[in-house]
Coordinates of C-alpha atoms in Angstrom, one line a residue:
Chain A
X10 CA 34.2 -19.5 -21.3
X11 CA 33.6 -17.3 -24.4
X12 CA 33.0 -13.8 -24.0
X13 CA 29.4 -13.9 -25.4
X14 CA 28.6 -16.4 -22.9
X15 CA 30.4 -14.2 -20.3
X16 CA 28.3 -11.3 -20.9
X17 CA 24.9 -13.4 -21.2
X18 CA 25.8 -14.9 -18.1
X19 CA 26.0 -11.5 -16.3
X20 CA 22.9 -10.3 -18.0
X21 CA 21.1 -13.3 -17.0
X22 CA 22.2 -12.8 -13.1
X23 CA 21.4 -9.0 -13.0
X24 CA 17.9 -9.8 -14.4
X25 CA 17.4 -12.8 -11.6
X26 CA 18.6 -10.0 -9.3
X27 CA 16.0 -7.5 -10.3
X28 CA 13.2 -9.2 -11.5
X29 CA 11.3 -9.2 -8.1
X30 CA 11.4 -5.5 -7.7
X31 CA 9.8 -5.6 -11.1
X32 CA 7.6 -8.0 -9.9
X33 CA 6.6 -6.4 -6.6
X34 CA 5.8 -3.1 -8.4
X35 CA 3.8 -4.6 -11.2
X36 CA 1.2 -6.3 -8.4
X37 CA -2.0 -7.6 -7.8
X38 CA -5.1 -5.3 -8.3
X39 CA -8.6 -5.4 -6.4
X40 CA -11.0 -4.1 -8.9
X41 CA -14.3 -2.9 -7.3
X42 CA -17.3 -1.8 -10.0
X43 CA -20.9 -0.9 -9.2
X44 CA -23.0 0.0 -12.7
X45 CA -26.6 1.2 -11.8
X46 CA -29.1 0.5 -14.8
X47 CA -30.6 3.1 -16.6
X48 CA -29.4 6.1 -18.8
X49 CA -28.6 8.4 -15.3
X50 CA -27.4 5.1 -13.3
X51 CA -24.4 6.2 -11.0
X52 CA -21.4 3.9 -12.5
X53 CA -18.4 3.6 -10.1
X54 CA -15.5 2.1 -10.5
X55 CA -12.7 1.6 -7.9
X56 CA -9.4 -0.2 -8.4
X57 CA -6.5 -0.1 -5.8
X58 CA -3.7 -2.6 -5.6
X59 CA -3.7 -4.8 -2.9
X60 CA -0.5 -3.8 -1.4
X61 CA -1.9 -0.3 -0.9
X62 CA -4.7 -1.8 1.0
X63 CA -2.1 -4.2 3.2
X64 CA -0.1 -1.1 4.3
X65 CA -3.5 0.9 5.0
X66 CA -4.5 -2.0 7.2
X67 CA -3.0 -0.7 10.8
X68 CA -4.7 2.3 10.1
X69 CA -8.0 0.9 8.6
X70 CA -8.2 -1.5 11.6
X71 CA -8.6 1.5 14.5
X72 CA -11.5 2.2 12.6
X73 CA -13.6 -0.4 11.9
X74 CA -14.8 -2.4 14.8
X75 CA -14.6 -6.1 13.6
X76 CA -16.3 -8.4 16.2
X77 CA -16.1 -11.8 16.1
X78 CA -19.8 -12.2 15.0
X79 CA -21.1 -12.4 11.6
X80 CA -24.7 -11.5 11.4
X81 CA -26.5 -13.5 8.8
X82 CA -30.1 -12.4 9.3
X83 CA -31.0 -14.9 10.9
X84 CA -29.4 -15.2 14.1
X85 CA -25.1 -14.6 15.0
X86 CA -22.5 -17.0 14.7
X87 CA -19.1 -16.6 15.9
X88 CA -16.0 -17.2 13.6
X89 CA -15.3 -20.3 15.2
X90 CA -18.7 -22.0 14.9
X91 CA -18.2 -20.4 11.2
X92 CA -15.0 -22.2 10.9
X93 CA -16.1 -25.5 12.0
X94 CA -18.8 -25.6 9.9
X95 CA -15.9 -24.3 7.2
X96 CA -13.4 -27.5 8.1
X97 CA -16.4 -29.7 6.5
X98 CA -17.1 -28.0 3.4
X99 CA -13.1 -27.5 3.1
X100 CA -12.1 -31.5 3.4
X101 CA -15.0 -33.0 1.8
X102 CA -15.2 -34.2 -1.9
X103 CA -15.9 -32.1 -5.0
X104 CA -19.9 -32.0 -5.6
X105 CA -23.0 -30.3 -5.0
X106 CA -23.5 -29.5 -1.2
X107 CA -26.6 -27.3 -0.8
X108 CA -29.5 -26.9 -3.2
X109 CA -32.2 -25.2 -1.5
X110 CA -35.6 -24.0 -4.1
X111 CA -38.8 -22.4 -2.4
X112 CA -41.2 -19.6 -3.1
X113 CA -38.5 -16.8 -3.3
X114 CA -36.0 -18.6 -4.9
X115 CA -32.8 -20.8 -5.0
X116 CA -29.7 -21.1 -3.4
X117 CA -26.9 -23.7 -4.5
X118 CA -23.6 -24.1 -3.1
X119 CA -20.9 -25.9 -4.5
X120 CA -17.3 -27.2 -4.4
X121 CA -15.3 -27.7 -7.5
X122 CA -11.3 -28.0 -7.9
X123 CA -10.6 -25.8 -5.0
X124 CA -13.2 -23.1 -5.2
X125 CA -16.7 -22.8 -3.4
X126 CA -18.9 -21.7 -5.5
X127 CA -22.2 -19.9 -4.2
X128 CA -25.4 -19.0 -6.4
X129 CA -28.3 -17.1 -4.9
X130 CA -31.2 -16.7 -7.3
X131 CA -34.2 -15.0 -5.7
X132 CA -37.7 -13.4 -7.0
X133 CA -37.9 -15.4 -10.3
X134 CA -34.3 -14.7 -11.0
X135 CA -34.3 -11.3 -11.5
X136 CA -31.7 -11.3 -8.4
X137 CA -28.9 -13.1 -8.9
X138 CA -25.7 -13.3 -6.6
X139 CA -22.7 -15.3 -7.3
X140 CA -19.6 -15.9 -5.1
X141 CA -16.3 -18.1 -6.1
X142 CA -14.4 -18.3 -2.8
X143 CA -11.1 -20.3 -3.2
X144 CA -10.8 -22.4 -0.5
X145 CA -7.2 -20.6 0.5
X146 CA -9.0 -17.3 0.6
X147 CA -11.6 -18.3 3.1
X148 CA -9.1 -20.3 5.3
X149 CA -7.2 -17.3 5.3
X150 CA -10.4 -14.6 6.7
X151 CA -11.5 -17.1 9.2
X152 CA -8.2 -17.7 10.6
X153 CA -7.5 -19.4 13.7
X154 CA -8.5 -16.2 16.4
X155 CA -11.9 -15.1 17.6
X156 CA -12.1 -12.3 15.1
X157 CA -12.1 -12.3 10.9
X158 CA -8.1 -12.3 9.9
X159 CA -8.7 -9.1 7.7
X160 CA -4.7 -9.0 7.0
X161 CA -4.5 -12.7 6.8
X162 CA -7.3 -12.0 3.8
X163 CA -5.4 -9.7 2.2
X164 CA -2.2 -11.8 1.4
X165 CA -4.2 -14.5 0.3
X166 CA -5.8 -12.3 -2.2
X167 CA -2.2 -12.1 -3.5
X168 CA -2.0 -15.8 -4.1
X169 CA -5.5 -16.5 -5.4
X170 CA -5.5 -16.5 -9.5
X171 CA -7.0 -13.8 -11.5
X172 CA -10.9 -13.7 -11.9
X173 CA -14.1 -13.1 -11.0
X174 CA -14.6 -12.9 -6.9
X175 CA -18.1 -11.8 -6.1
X176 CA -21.3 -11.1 -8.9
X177 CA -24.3 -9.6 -8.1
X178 CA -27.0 -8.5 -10.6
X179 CA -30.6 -7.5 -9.9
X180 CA -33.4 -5.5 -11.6
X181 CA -31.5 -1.8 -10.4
X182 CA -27.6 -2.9 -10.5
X183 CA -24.7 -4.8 -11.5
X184 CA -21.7 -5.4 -8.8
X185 CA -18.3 -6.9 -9.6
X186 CA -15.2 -7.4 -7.5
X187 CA -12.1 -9.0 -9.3
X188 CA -8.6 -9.9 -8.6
X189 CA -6.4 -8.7 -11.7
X190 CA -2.6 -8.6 -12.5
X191 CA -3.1 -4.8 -13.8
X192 CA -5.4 -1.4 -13.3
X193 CA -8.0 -2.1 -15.9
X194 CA -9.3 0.5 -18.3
X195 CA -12.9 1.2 -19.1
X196 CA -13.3 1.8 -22.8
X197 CA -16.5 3.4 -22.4
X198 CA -14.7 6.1 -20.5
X199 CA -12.3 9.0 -21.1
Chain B
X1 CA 49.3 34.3 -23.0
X2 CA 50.6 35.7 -20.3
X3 CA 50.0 35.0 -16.4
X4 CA 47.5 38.2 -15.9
X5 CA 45.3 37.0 -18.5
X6 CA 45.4 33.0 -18.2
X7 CA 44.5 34.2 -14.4
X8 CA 41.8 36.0 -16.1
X9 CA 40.1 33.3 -18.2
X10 CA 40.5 31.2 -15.5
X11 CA 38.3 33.3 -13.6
X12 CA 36.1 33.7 -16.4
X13 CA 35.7 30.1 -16.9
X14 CA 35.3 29.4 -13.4
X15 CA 32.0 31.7 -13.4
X16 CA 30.3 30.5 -16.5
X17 CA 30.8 26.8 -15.1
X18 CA 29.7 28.1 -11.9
X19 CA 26.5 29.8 -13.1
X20 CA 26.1 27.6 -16.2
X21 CA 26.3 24.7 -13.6
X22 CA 23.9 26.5 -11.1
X23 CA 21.1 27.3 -13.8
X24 CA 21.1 23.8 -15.3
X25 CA 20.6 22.3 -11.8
X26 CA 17.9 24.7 -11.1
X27 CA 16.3 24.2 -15.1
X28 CA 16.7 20.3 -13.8
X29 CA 14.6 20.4 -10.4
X30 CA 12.6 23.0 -12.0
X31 CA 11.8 20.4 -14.6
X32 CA 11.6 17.0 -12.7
X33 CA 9.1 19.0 -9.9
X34 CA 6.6 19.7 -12.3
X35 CA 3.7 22.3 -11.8
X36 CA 1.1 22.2 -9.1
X37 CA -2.4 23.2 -10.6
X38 CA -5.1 23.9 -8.8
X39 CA -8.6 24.9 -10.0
X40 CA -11.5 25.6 -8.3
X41 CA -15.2 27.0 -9.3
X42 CA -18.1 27.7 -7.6
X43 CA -20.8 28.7 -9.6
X44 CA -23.7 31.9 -8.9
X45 CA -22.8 35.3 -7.4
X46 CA -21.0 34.5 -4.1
X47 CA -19.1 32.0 -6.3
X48 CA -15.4 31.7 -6.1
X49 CA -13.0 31.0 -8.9
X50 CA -9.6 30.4 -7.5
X51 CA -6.8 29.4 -10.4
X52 CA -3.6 28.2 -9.2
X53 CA -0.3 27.4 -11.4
X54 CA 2.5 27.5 -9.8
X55 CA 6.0 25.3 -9.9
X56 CA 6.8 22.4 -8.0
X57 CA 10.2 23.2 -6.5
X58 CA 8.2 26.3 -4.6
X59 CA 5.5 23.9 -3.4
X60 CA 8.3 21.4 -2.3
X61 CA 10.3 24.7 -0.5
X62 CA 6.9 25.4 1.4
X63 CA 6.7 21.8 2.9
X64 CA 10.8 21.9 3.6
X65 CA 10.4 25.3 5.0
X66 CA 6.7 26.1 6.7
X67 CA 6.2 25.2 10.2
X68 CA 4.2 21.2 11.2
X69 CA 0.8 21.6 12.9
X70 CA 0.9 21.5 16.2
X71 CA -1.4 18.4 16.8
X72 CA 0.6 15.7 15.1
X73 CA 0.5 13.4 18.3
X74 CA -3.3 12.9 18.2
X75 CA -3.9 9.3 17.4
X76 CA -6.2 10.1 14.8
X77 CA -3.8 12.5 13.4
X78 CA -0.5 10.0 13.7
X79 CA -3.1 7.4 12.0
X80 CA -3.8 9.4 9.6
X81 CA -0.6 10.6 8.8
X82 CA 0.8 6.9 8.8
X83 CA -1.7 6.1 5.8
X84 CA -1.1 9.3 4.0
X85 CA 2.7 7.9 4.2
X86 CA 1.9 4.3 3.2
X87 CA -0.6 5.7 -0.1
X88 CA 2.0 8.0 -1.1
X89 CA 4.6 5.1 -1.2
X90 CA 2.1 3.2 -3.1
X91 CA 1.2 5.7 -5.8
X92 CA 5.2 6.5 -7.0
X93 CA 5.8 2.8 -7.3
X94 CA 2.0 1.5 -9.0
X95 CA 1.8 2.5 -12.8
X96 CA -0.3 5.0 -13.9
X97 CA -4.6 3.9 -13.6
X98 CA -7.6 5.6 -12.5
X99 CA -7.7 4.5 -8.6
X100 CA -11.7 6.0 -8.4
X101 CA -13.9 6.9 -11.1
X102 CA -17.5 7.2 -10.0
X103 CA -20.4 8.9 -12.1
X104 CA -23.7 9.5 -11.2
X105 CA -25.8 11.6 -13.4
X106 CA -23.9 15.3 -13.9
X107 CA -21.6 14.3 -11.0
X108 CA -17.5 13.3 -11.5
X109 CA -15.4 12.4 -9.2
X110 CA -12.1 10.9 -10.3
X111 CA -8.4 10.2 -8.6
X112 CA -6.0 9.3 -10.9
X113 CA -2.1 8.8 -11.0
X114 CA -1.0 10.1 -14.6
X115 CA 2.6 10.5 -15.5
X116 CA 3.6 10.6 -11.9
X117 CA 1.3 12.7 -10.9
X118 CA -2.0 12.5 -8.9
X119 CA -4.8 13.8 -10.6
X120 CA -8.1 14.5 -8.9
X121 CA -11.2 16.0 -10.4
X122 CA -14.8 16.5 -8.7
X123 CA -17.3 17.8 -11.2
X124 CA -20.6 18.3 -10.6
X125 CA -23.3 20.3 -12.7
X126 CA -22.4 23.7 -11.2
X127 CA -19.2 23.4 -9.5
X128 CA -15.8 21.9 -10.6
X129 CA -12.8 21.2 -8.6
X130 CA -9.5 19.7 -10.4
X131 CA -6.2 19.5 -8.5
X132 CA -3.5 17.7 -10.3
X133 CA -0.1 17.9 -7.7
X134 CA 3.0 15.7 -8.7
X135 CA 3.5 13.0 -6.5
X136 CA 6.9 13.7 -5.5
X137 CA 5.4 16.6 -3.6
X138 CA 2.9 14.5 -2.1
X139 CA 5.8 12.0 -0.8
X140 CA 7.6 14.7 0.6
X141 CA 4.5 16.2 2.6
X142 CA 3.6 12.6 3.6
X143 CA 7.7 12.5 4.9
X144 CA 7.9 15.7 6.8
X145 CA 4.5 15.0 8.4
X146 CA 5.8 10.9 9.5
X147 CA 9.4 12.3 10.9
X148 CA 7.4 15.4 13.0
X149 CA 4.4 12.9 14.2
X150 CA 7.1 10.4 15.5
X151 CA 9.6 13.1 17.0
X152 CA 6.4 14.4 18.8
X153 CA 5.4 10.6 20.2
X154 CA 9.2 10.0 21.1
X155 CA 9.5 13.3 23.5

């Protein structure tokens, strides 16, 4: 072996060898932002990588109480009712599921190439909330306990590509959460 | 030359490596500590204005040196402590970004880690508060704190 390809070789293996600490520092980022309308509107921006929210969860999870209810309005379900009704959704075909129009406005939900994607429209469209849930994500909160799998959450958030999670605009704000590879930066700003 | 005066210069030599050696390690952590500022304002006539520059090596003594709390074994405390420890990890690996920035009319608040340091500023129309600590510092708090909290729950 040639000493050119001696030393690429060794090059080659120490950059195998360190490229995961590279890659562990660089990350996945949760990007929160919340822009109220209007020349005074409060703007807030939060961005924190995900593996600082995994090593705050022991701590995070003696303080908030997560039963295994979810409220929606309505009436409770438990996370198992919540995940049977899940299973359906999860292992039927690609389409249109739910399209719901009345007085006060529309709700559609539907699945395409892995990713549930929910559209609330409400009083004339001025409110408008959209969720893309991959279908890992969701498998991961629901879990298979009697209580939302907050952790199990988290490390799916690592795994679930780069992009838009939850939008919701109406007539007062604007809210965005995003999964990112990087902090993000906002021009406007100093 | 002759013995007395090799004896001499060896001597000689010996000290200026020895102090030379001593100044450049304390120019080094002098350096690499960086400066703890602190700034605080409170506006109208009871007002305070507190100004604080000082080096890091003499923050990082005071944490090595000053006495723990007495109430580390609290589980509030030990929880709290565990997170500081976990965040501190976090922000000397991550790269530098704005971790908060919100705005709401006059009102600032920002957290930041800039050039390994953690920067945090809370503005509002009359008062101002800007701490900017390296984060080194904040490590070695969140250290001293962990190995005191778990000697406390092991006895």
């Amino acid at each position: 072996m040639s000493r050119g390809a001696k030393r690429g070789g060794t090059i080659l293996a120490v950059a195998i060898l360190i490229a995961p600490a590279f890659a562990a520092d660089a990350g996945r980022w949760i990007h929160v932002r919340v822009d109220e309308n209007g020349e005074h509107g409060a703007k807030v921006d939060v961005q924190v990588p995900l593996s600082m929210v995994s090593s705050l969860m022991p701590t995070l999870k003696t303080k908030i109480d997560l039963d295994g209810d979810l409220d929606f309005g309505h009436g409770k379900m438990t996370v198992a009712e919540m995940r049977d009704a899940w299973a359906a959704v999860k292992h039927a075909k690609d389409g249109n599921y739910v399209t719901i129009r009345d007085a006060s406005g529309t709700v559609r939900v539907a699945k395409r190439a892995g990713v549930v994607h929910v559209e609330v429209n409400s009083d004339g469209g001025s409110e408008r909330v959209t969720l893309r849930l991959p279908v890992a994500l969701v498998d991961a909160a629901l879990g298979s306990g009697e209580q939302l799998d907050v952790p199990g959450l988290l490390e799916a958030l690592s795994d679930v590509p780069s992009g838009e999670l939850i939008a919701v605009d109406d007539d007062e704000s604007k809210i965005r959460i995003w999964i990112d590879d990087r902090p993000d930066t906002r021009d406007d700003r100093p | 030359m002759r013995p007395g005066e090799r004896l001499a210069l060896a001597v000689v030599l010996g000290l200026v490596v020895l102090v030379g050696g001593t100044a450049g390690a304390t120019a080094y952590a002098w350096h690499s500590s960086g400066t703890v500022n602190v700034a605080v304002h409170e506006a109208g006539p009871d007002g305070t204005d507190v100004s604080l520059h000082m080096p890091g090596l003499l923050l990082n003594a005071a944490i090595v040196l000053c006495p723990t709390p007495r109430r580390l074994d609290e589980p509030n405390v030990v929880a709290a402590i565990a997170a500081m420890g976990a965040v501190a990890d976090q922000l000397a690996r991550m790269p530098d970004a704005v971790l908060v920035d919100v705005r709401d009319g006059d009102a600032i608040v920002r957290v930041e880690k800039k050039a390994g340091r953690l920067v945090i500023r809370v503005h509002d129309r009359r008062d101002r508060v800007d701490v900017d600590v390296p984060i080194g510092s904040v490590r070695l708090l969140a250290e001293k704190l962990g190995r005191a909290s778990r000697r406390r729950a092991e006895a």
